[in-house]
CSV table of C-alpha atoms and ligand atoms in Angstrom, one decimal:
chain,number,residue,atom,x,y,z
V,1,UNK,CA,10.5,-20.6,23.0
V,2,UNK,CA,8.0,-18.6,20.6
V,3,UNK,CA,6.0,-21.0,18.8
V,4,UNK,CA,5.7,-20.2,14.9
V,5,UNK,CA,3.5,-21.2,11.9
V,6,UNK,CA,4.7,-20.5,8.6
V,7,UNK,CA,2.5,-20.1,5.9
V,8,UNK,CA,4.1,-20.3,2.4
V,9,UNK,CA,6.9,-22.1,3.9
V,10,UNK,CA,8.5,-23.4,0.8
V,11,UNK,CA,8.4,-19.7,-0.7
V,12,UNK,CA,10.8,-17.2,-0.9
V,13,UNK,CA,9.8,-15.5,2.5
V,14,UNK,CA,9.1,-19.0,4.1
V,15,UNK,CA,12.8,-20.1,3.4
V,16,UNK,CA,14.1,-16.6,4.6
V,17,UNK,CA,12.0,-17.4,7.8
V,18,UNK,CA,13.7,-20.6,8.0
V,19,UNK,CA,16.7,-19.3,7.9
V,20,UNK,CA,16.3,-17.0,10.8
V,21,UNK,CA,14.9,-19.8,13.0
V,22,UNK,CA,17.9,-22.2,12.2
V,23,UNK,CA,19.9,-19.5,13.4
V,24,UNK,CA,18.2,-19.0,16.6
V,25,UNK,CA,17.0,-22.7,17.6
V,26,UNK,CA,16.6,-22.0,21.1
V,27,UNK,CA,14.3,-19.2,20.5
V,28,UNK,CA,11.6,-20.5,18.1
V,29,UNK,CA,9.4,-23.6,17.4
V,30,UNK,CA,7.7,-24.2,14.3
V,31,UNK,CA,4.3,-25.8,14.8
V,32,UNK,CA,2.9,-25.6,11.2
V,33,UNK,CA,4.1,-25.3,7.9
V,34,UNK,CA,2.0,-24.7,4.9
V,35,UNK,CA,2.7,-24.9,1.1
V,36,UNK,CA,0.8,-24.6,-2.1
V,37,UNK,CA,1.8,-27.3,-4.5
V,38,UNK,CA,5.5,-28.2,-3.4
V,39,UNK,CA,4.9,-31.5,-1.3
V,40,UNK,CA,8.4,-32.4,-1.6
V,41,UNK,CA,9.8,-29.6,0.2
V,42,UNK,CA,7.0,-29.6,2.9
V,43,UNK,CA,8.1,-33.2,3.6
V,44,UNK,CA,11.5,-32.4,3.8
V,45,UNK,CA,10.3,-29.7,6.4
V,46,UNK,CA,8.4,-32.2,8.3
V,47,UNK,CA,11.7,-34.3,8.5
V,48,UNK,CA,13.4,-31.5,10.2
V,49,UNK,CA,10.8,-30.6,12.5
V,50,UNK,CA,8.7,-33.8,13.2
V,51,UNK,CA,6.5,-32.0,15.9
V,52,UNK,CA,5.2,-29.7,13.2
V,53,UNK,CA,2.3,-30.3,11.3
V,54,UNK,CA,2.0,-29.9,7.5
V,55,UNK,CA,-0.7,-28.4,5.3
V,56,UNK,CA,-0.8,-28.6,1.3
V,57,UNK,CA,-3.3,-25.7,0.2
V,58,UNK,CA,-3.3,-26.5,-3.3
V,59,UNK,CA,-5.9,-29.2,-4.9
V,60,UNK,CA,-3.8,-32.2,-4.4
V,61,UNK,CA,-4.7,-35.9,-5.2
V,62,UNK,CA,-3.4,-38.7,-2.8
V,63,UNK,CA,-1.4,-36.5,-0.4
V,64,UNK,CA,1.0,-38.5,1.4
V,65,UNK,CA,0.1,-39.6,5.1
V,66,UNK,CA,2.7,-37.2,6.6
V,67,UNK,CA,0.8,-34.4,5.4
V,68,UNK,CA,-2.2,-33.6,7.7
V,69,UNK,CA,-4.1,-30.7,6.0
V,70,UNK,CA,-5.0,-30.6,2.2
V,71,UNK,CA,-6.8,-27.9,0.5
V,72,UNK,CA,-7.8,-24.6,1.4
V,73,UNK,CA,-10.5,-25.8,3.7
V,74,UNK,CA,-7.4,-27.9,5.3
V,75,UNK,CA,-4.9,-25.1,5.5
V,76,UNK,CA,-8.0,-23.0,7.3
V,77,UNK,CA,-8.6,-25.9,9.8
V,78,UNK,CA,-4.9,-26.2,10.3
V,79,UNK,CA,-4.6,-22.4,11.4
V,80,UNK,CA,-7.8,-22.9,13.9
V,81,UNK,CA,-6.0,-26.2,15.4
V,82,UNK,CA,-2.7,-24.8,15.5
V,83,UNK,CA,-4.1,-21.8,17.4
V,84,UNK,CA,-5.6,-24.0,20.1
V,85,UNK,CA,-3.1,-26.6,20.6
V,86,UNK,CA,-0.3,-26.2,23.3
V,87,UNK,CA,-1.6,-23.2,25.1
V,88,UNK,CA,1.2,-21.1,23.8
V,89,UNK,CA,0.9,-17.7,21.8
V,90,UNK,CA,1.5,-18.5,18.3
V,91,UNK,CA,2.9,-16.1,15.9
V,92,UNK,CA,2.0,-16.8,12.4
V,93,UNK,CA,4.3,-15.6,9.3
V,94,UNK,CA,2.3,-15.0,6.4
V,95,UNK,CA,4.5,-15.5,3.2
V,96,UNK,CA,1.7,-16.7,0.9
V,97,UNK,CA,1.8,-14.8,-2.4
V,98,UNK,CA,-0.9,-12.7,-3.7
V,99,UNK,CA,-4.7,-12.6,-3.0
V,100,UNK,CA,-4.5,-16.3,-1.9
V,101,UNK,CA,-3.0,-15.1,1.6
V,102,UNK,CA,-6.1,-12.8,2.5
V,103,UNK,CA,-8.3,-15.8,4.0
V,104,UNK,CA,-5.4,-17.3,5.9
V,105,UNK,CA,-4.7,-14.0,7.5
V,106,UNK,CA,-8.3,-13.4,8.7
V,107,UNK,CA,-8.5,-16.8,10.0
V,108,UNK,CA,-5.4,-16.3,12.0
V,109,UNK,CA,-6.9,-13.0,13.5
V,110,UNK,CA,-9.9,-14.6,14.2
V,111,UNK,CA,-8.5,-17.2,16.5
V,112,UNK,CA,-6.1,-14.6,18.0
V,113,UNK,CA,-3.1,-15.3,16.7
V,114,UNK,CA,-0.4,-12.5,16.2
V,115,UNK,CA,0.6,-11.9,12.5
V,116,UNK,CA,4.0,-11.3,11.0
V,117,UNK,CA,2.4,-10.2,7.7
V,118,UNK,CA,4.5,-10.4,4.4
V,119,UNK,CA,1.3,-10.6,2.2
V,120,UNK,CA,0.7,-7.1,1.5
V,121,UNK,CA,-2.4,-8.2,-0.1
V,122,UNK,CA,-4.3,-8.6,3.3
V,123,UNK,CA,-3.9,-5.2,3.8
V,124,UNK,CA,-4.5,-3.8,0.2
V,125,UNK,CA,-7.5,-5.8,-0.3
V,126,UNK,CA,-9.2,-5.8,3.1
V,127,UNK,CA,-7.3,-3.6,5.5
V,128,UNK,CA,-10.2,-2.2,7.0
V,129,UNK,CA,-11.6,-5.6,8.0
V,130,UNK,CA,-8.3,-6.9,9.1
V,131,UNK,CA,-7.0,-3.9,11.3
V,132,UNK,CA,-10.6,-3.9,12.5
V,133,UNK,CA,-10.7,-7.9,13.7
V,134,UNK,CA,-7.1,-7.3,15.1
V,135,UNK,CA,-8.2,-4.7,17.6
V,136,UNK,CA,-11.3,-6.4,18.6
V,137,UNK,CA,-9.1,-9.9,19.4
V,138,UNK,CA,-5.9,-7.8,20.5
V,139,UNK,CA,-3.8,-9.3,17.6
V,140,UNK,CA,-0.5,-7.4,16.5
V,141,UNK,CA,0.0,-7.0,12.9
V,142,UNK,CA,3.4,-6.8,12.6
V,143,UNK,CA,4.7,-5.7,9.0
V,144,UNK,CA,7.3,-7.9,7.1
V,145,UNK,CA,7.6,-6.0,3.8
V,146,UNK,CA,10.9,-4.3,4.4
V,147,UNK,CA,9.6,-0.9,3.7
V,148,UNK,CA,6.8,-1.5,6.2
V,149,UNK,CA,8.9,-3.2,8.6
V,150,UNK,CA,11.3,0.0,8.5
V,151,UNK,CA,8.5,2.5,9.2
V,152,UNK,CA,6.9,0.2,11.8
V,153,UNK,CA,10.5,0.3,13.7
V,154,UNK,CA,10.8,3.8,13.2
V,155,UNK,CA,7.5,4.8,14.5
V,156,UNK,CA,8.2,2.4,17.5
V,157,UNK,CA,11.3,4.3,18.1
V,158,UNK,CA,9.5,7.4,18.6
V,159,UNK,CA,6.5,6.3,20.3
V,160,UNK,CA,6.8,9.0,22.5
V,161,UNK,CA,6.2,11.4,19.7
V,162,UNK,CA,3.6,9.2,17.7
V,163,UNK,CA,1.7,7.4,20.5
V,164,UNK,CA,0.8,3.9,20.1
V,165,UNK,CA,2.7,2.5,17.4
V,166,UNK,CA,0.4,-0.2,16.7
V,167,UNK,CA,-1.1,-1.0,13.1
V,168,UNK,CA,-3.6,1.2,11.9
V,169,UNK,CA,-4.2,3.0,15.4
V,170,UNK,CA,-1.2,5.8,15.4
V,171,UNK,CA,-2.7,8.9,15.5
V,172,UNK,CA,0.8,9.6,13.8
V,173,UNK,CA,-0.7,11.7,10.7
V,174,UNK,CA,-0.3,15.0,12.7
V,175,UNK,CA,2.8,14.6,13.9
V,176,UNK,CA,4.3,13.3,10.7
V,177,UNK,CA,5.0,15.2,7.6
V,178,UNK,CA,5.3,12.0,5.6
V,179,UNK,CA,6.2,8.3,5.2
V,180,UNK,CA,8.7,8.1,2.2
V,181,UNK,CA,8.8,4.6,0.9
V,182,UNK,CA,12.3,3.6,-0.8
V,183,UNK,CA,11.9,2.1,-4.5
V,184,UNK,CA,14.8,0.0,-6.0
V,185,UNK,CA,13.3,1.3,-9.4
V,186,UNK,CA,13.7,-2.7,-10.6
V,187,UNK,CA,15.7,-3.9,-13.4
V,188,UNK,CA,14.0,-1.1,-16.1
V,189,UNK,CA,14.5,2.1,-14.2
V,190,UNK,CA,17.1,3.3,-17.1
V,191,UNK,CA,15.1,1.9,-20.0
V,192,UNK,CA,13.1,4.1,-22.3
V,193,UNK,CA,9.3,3.7,-22.9
V,194,UNK,CA,10.3,1.9,-26.8
V,195,UNK,CA,12.7,-0.4,-24.9
V,196,UNK,CA,10.0,-1.2,-22.2
V,197,UNK,CA,7.7,-2.4,-24.9
V,198,UNK,CA,9.8,-4.8,-25.9
V,199,UNK,CA,11.4,-6.4,-22.6
V,200,UNK,CA,10.8,-10.0,-21.8
V,201,UNK,CA,9.6,-12.1,-18.6
V,202,UNK,CA,13.4,-13.0,-18.2
V,203,UNK,CA,14.5,-9.4,-18.3
V,204,UNK,CA,11.9,-8.5,-15.8
V,205,UNK,CA,13.1,-11.6,-13.5
V,206,UNK,CA,16.7,-10.5,-13.0
V,207,UNK,CA,16.3,-7.9,-10.3
V,208,UNK,CA,19.2,-5.7,-9.3
V,209,UNK,CA,19.1,-6.0,-5.4
V,210,UNK,CA,16.4,-8.3,-4.5
V,211,UNK,CA,16.0,-12.0,-4.5
V,212,UNK,CA,12.2,-12.7,-4.4
V,213,UNK,CA,9.5,-14.8,-6.2
V,214,UNK,CA,8.4,-14.3,-9.8
V,215,UNK,CA,5.3,-12.3,-9.0
V,216,UNK,CA,6.8,-9.7,-6.9
V,217,UNK,CA,9.6,-9.4,-9.1
V,218,UNK,CA,7.5,-8.6,-12.1
V,219,UNK,CA,5.5,-6.1,-9.8
V,220,UNK,CA,9.0,-4.4,-8.7
V,221,UNK,CA,9.7,-4.1,-12.6
V,222,UNK,CA,6.5,-2.3,-13.3
V,223,UNK,CA,6.4,-0.6,-9.8
V,224,UNK,CA,2.8,-2.4,-9.2
V,225,UNK,CA,4.7,-3.3,-6.0
V,226,UNK,CA,5.3,0.3,-4.8
V,227,UNK,CA,1.8,1.3,-5.5
V,228,UNK,CA,0.8,-1.6,-3.6
V,229,UNK,CA,3.0,-0.7,-0.9
V,230,UNK,CA,1.5,2.9,-1.0
V,231,UNK,CA,-1.9,1.6,-0.6
V,232,UNK,CA,-0.5,-0.7,2.0
V,233,UNK,CA,1.2,2.0,4.2
V,234,UNK,CA,-1.8,4.3,3.7
V,235,UNK,CA,-4.2,1.6,5.4
V,236,UNK,CA,-1.8,0.3,7.8
V,237,UNK,CA,-0.2,3.5,9.2
V,238,UNK,CA,-3.7,5.3,9.1
V,239,UNK,CA,-2.1,8.0,6.7
V,240,UNK,CA,-3.6,10.1,4.2
V,241,UNK,CA,-2.2,9.1,0.5
V,242,UNK,CA,-0.8,12.6,0.1
V,243,UNK,CA,1.3,11.9,3.2
V,244,UNK,CA,2.9,8.5,1.7
V,245,UNK,CA,5.7,9.7,-0.8
V,246,UNK,CA,7.9,7.4,-3.1
V,247,UNK,CA,11.8,7.8,-4.0
V,248,UNK,CA,13.7,5.8,-6.0
V,249,UNK,CA,16.6,4.2,-4.0
V,250,UNK,CA,18.6,2.1,-6.3
V,251,UNK,CA,21.1,0.4,-3.5
V,252,UNK,CA,18.0,-0.6,-1.7
V,253,UNK,CA,20.2,-0.3,1.8
V,254,UNK,CA,17.4,2.7,3.1
V,255,UNK,CA,14.6,0.9,3.5
V,256,UNK,CA,12.2,3.7,4.4
V,257,UNK,CA,12.0,7.1,6.0
V,258,UNK,CA,9.7,9.2,8.1
V,259,UNK,CA,9.4,13.1,8.2
V,260,UNK,CA,8.7,14.8,11.2
V,261,UNK,CA,6.6,18.1,10.7
V,262,UNK,CA,9.7,20.1,12.0
V,263,UNK,CA,11.5,18.6,8.9
V,264,UNK,CA,13.8,16.0,10.5
V,265,UNK,CA,14.0,12.8,8.3
V,266,UNK,CA,14.6,9.6,10.3
V,267,UNK,CA,15.6,6.5,8.2
V,268,UNK,CA,16.4,2.6,8.8
V,269,UNK,CA,19.2,1.2,6.8
V,270,UNK,CA,20.6,-2.5,6.4
V,271,UNK,CA,21.5,-4.8,3.8
V,272,UNK,CA,18.8,-5.6,1.1
V,273,UNK,CA,18.1,-9.3,2.8
V,274,UNK,CA,14.6,-10.2,3.9
V,275,UNK,CA,16.0,-12.0,6.8
V,276,UNK,CA,16.2,-8.8,8.8
V,277,UNK,CA,12.8,-7.6,8.7
V,278,UNK,CA,11.7,-11.0,9.1
V,279,UNK,CA,13.9,-11.6,11.9
V,280,UNK,CA,12.5,-8.1,13.6
V,281,UNK,CA,8.9,-9.7,13.1
V,282,UNK,CA,9.8,-12.8,14.7
V,283,UNK,CA,11.5,-11.1,17.8
V,284,UNK,CA,8.9,-8.5,18.4
V,285,UNK,CA,8.5,-6.7,20.6
V,286,UNK,CA,12.0,-7.3,21.4
V,287,UNK,CA,15.2,-7.0,19.3
V,288,UNK,CA,17.3,-10.2,18.3
V,289,UNK,CA,20.8,-10.5,17.9
V,290,UNK,CA,22.0,-9.8,14.5
V,291,UNK,CA,22.3,-13.1,12.5
V,292,UNK,CA,23.6,-12.2,9.3
V,293,UNK,CA,26.1,-10.2,7.5
V,294,UNK,CA,26.0,-6.4,9.0
V,295,UNK,CA,25.8,-3.6,6.7
V,296,UNK,CA,29.2,-2.0,5.9
V,297,UNK,CA,28.4,1.8,5.1
V,298,UNK,CA,31.6,2.8,3.2
V,299,UNK,CA,31.0,0.0,0.8
V,300,UNK,CA,28.1,1.9,-1.2
V,301,UNK,CA,27.0,5.2,-2.5
V,302,UNK,CA,23.4,6.1,-1.6
V,303,UNK,CA,21.6,7.8,-4.1
V,304,UNK,CA,18.1,9.0,-4.3
V,305,UNK,CA,15.8,10.2,-7.4
V,306,UNK,CA,12.4,11.0,-8.1
V,307,UNK,CA,10.1,8.0,-9.7
V,308,UNK,CA,9.1,8.7,-13.4
V,309,UNK,CA,5.5,8.3,-13.1
V,310,UNK,CA,5.3,8.7,-17.1
V,311,UNK,CA,7.2,5.4,-17.6
V,312,UNK,CA,5.8,3.4,-14.8
V,313,UNK,CA,1.9,4.7,-14.6
V,314,UNK,CA,1.3,1.7,-12.2
V,315,UNK,CA,2.7,3.9,-9.7
V,316,UNK,CA,0.2,7.3,-9.8
V,317,UNK,CA,-2.6,4.8,-10.6
V,318,UNK,CA,-2.2,3.4,-7.0
V,319,UNK,CA,-2.3,7.0,-5.6
V,320,UNK,CA,-5.9,7.3,-7.2
V,321,UNK,CA,-6.8,3.9,-5.9
V,322,UNK,CA,-5.5,4.9,-2.4
V,323,UNK,CA,-7.8,8.0,-2.4
V,324,UNK,CA,-10.6,6.4,-4.1
V,325,UNK,CA,-10.5,3.5,-1.1
V,326,UNK,CA,-13.5,1.4,-1.2
V,327,UNK,CA,-13.2,-1.6,-3.6
V,328,UNK,CA,-10.5,-0.1,-5.9
V,329,UNK,CA,-7.8,-1.2,-4.3
V,330,UNK,CA,-9.0,-4.8,-4.7
V,331,UNK,CA,-9.6,-4.2,-8.5
V,332,UNK,CA,-6.0,-2.9,-8.8
V,333,UNK,CA,-4.5,-5.8,-7.3
V,334,UNK,CA,-6.7,-8.4,-9.1
V,335,UNK,CA,-6.3,-6.8,-12.4
V,336,UNK,CA,-2.4,-6.5,-11.9
V,337,UNK,CA,-2.0,-10.0,-10.5
V,338,UNK,CA,-3.9,-11.2,-13.7
V,339,UNK,CA,-2.0,-8.9,-16.1
V,340,UNK,CA,1.3,-9.8,-14.6
V,341,UNK,CA,0.9,-13.5,-15.0
V,342,UNK,CA,-0.6,-12.9,-18.8
V,343,UNK,CA,2.9,-11.1,-19.0
V,344,UNK,CA,5.0,-14.0,-17.4
V,345,UNK,CA,3.0,-16.5,-20.1
V,346,UNK,CA,4.2,-14.1,-22.7
V,347,UNK,CA,0.6,-13.4,-23.7
V,348,UNK,CA,0.9,-9.7,-23.3
V,349,UNK,CA,3.6,-7.0,-23.4
V,350,UNK,CA,5.2,-5.2,-20.5
V,351,UNK,CA,3.1,-1.7,-21.1
V,352,UNK,CA,0.1,-3.9,-21.6
V,353,UNK,CA,-0.1,-4.5,-17.9
V,354,UNK,CA,-0.4,-0.9,-17.0
V,355,UNK,CA,-3.0,-0.4,-19.9
V,356,UNK,CA,-5.2,-3.2,-18.8
V,357,UNK,CA,-5.1,-2.5,-15.1
V,358,UNK,CA,-6.0,1.2,-16.2
V,359,UNK,CA,-8.9,0.0,-17.9
V,360,UNK,CA,-10.3,-2.2,-15.6
V,361,UNK,CA,-10.3,0.7,-12.8
V,362,UNK,CA,-12.5,2.5,-15.2
V,363,UNK,CA,-15.2,0.5,-14.1
V,364,UNK,CA,-17.3,1.1,-10.8
V,365,UNK,CA,-15.6,0.0,-7.5
V,366,UNK,CA,-17.4,1.8,-5.1
V,367,UNK,CA,-18.9,-0.2,-2.1
V,368,UNK,CA,-18.4,-1.0,1.4
V,369,UNK,CA,-15.4,-3.1,2.2
V,370,UNK,CA,-16.9,-6.6,3.5
V,371,UNK,CA,-14.9,-10.0,2.7
V,372,UNK,CA,-17.8,-11.1,0.7
V,373,UNK,CA,-17.6,-7.7,-1.5
V,374,UNK,CA,-14.2,-7.9,-1.5
V,375,UNK,CA,-14.1,-11.4,-3.2
V,376,UNK,CA,-16.5,-10.4,-5.3
V,377,UNK,CA,-14.7,-7.6,-6.8
V,378,UNK,CA,-11.6,-9.7,-7.0
V,379,UNK,CA,-13.6,-12.0,-9.1
V,380,UNK,CA,-15.1,-9.3,-11.2
V,381,UNK,CA,-11.9,-7.6,-12.1
V,382,UNK,CA,-10.1,-10.8,-13.0
V,383,UNK,CA,-12.8,-11.5,-15.6
V,384,UNK,CA,-12.5,-7.7,-16.6
V,385,UNK,CA,-8.7,-8.7,-17.5
V,386,UNK,CA,-9.5,-11.7,-19.8
V,387,UNK,CA,-12.4,-9.6,-21.7
V,388,UNK,CA,-10.0,-6.7,-22.3
V,389,UNK,CA,-7.4,-9.2,-23.3
V,390,UNK,CA,-9.8,-11.0,-25.6
V,391,UNK,CA,-10.5,-7.5,-27.2
V,392,UNK,CA,-7.0,-6.2,-27.4
V,393,UNK,CA,-5.3,-9.3,-28.6
V,394,UNK,CA,-8.4,-10.6,-31.0
V,395,UNK,CA,-6.7,-10.9,-33.9
J,401,MG,MG1,8.8,-4.2,-0.1
């Protein structure tokens, strides 16, 4: 029995994680569920797993007694106490969306829990800190983002060549020509710039291959998600940015590839279903039996094309950010998060997301990556977005 804590249990990643656990009831025991505001679903989970503790991280008044922890502090305390209970090795699945996932990740690493990481912001914002701490505490960071899960599996499968395939500790860069991240291209791949200027949130939310939360779906449409994933790969696998490539692959079957210096490319293929990378992380370092539909390779033609960097400027911007390092990734992430939510609220147009992020990045984001500096930069970048929005849309 592996003991599991699920953060963001009522969101898209959380639900998929629970699917895997329900299919493998003899392998996993959930001991903690957290949600942000969905107390109702959290209470349901409490009924299904009466031994699990429940944490509601949003600001809640009069939380029901069955919910053991509330607020941000409550969630961090829950993580700490869950590590100390039972004596078993706890695996934390962090499926929290956005910057809010960083503190819980660091808290889990601090108390020595392995981290199945779907929250890419942890690595984008403070990967330097998280990976260093994880090494000190002997903690595994197992990527759940489908592309990084694919790369992680490919590197582990070639561990004899790339040495130690533990996050950020690879020494892989010299043996690898490149990591090739695939991108679905999102729902707007075929639109012209004129059409892009007029798209509405509901158009972006209709993703062709992946079913995900609202924020990541907007990021997928703007390719900011791929930008964040480039930065994530650079930090997680200790790769120089020019060795991390992106190729558009609309069928989302090849989840990523690695190319060795001899030119051979290895790929990981499976259905576009987040339960697969989640299952891989839950069973790590072993392999689980397939719990869901297998991919039928005669069912689909696979296509690959170069991304259109003119139409989707958030992707080339991410490369600039990945090269600059320091607090630039924090600013990119925070500015994009705010701009994407302004778009979701229909306060700015789709193309304004990239304009705003680019303007925010023109400021100075140099400095050492410490937890305090990360939050300071995060706050500053968000207030920059609102200054810019007020300037741009003053009339
Ligand atoms: Mg991904």
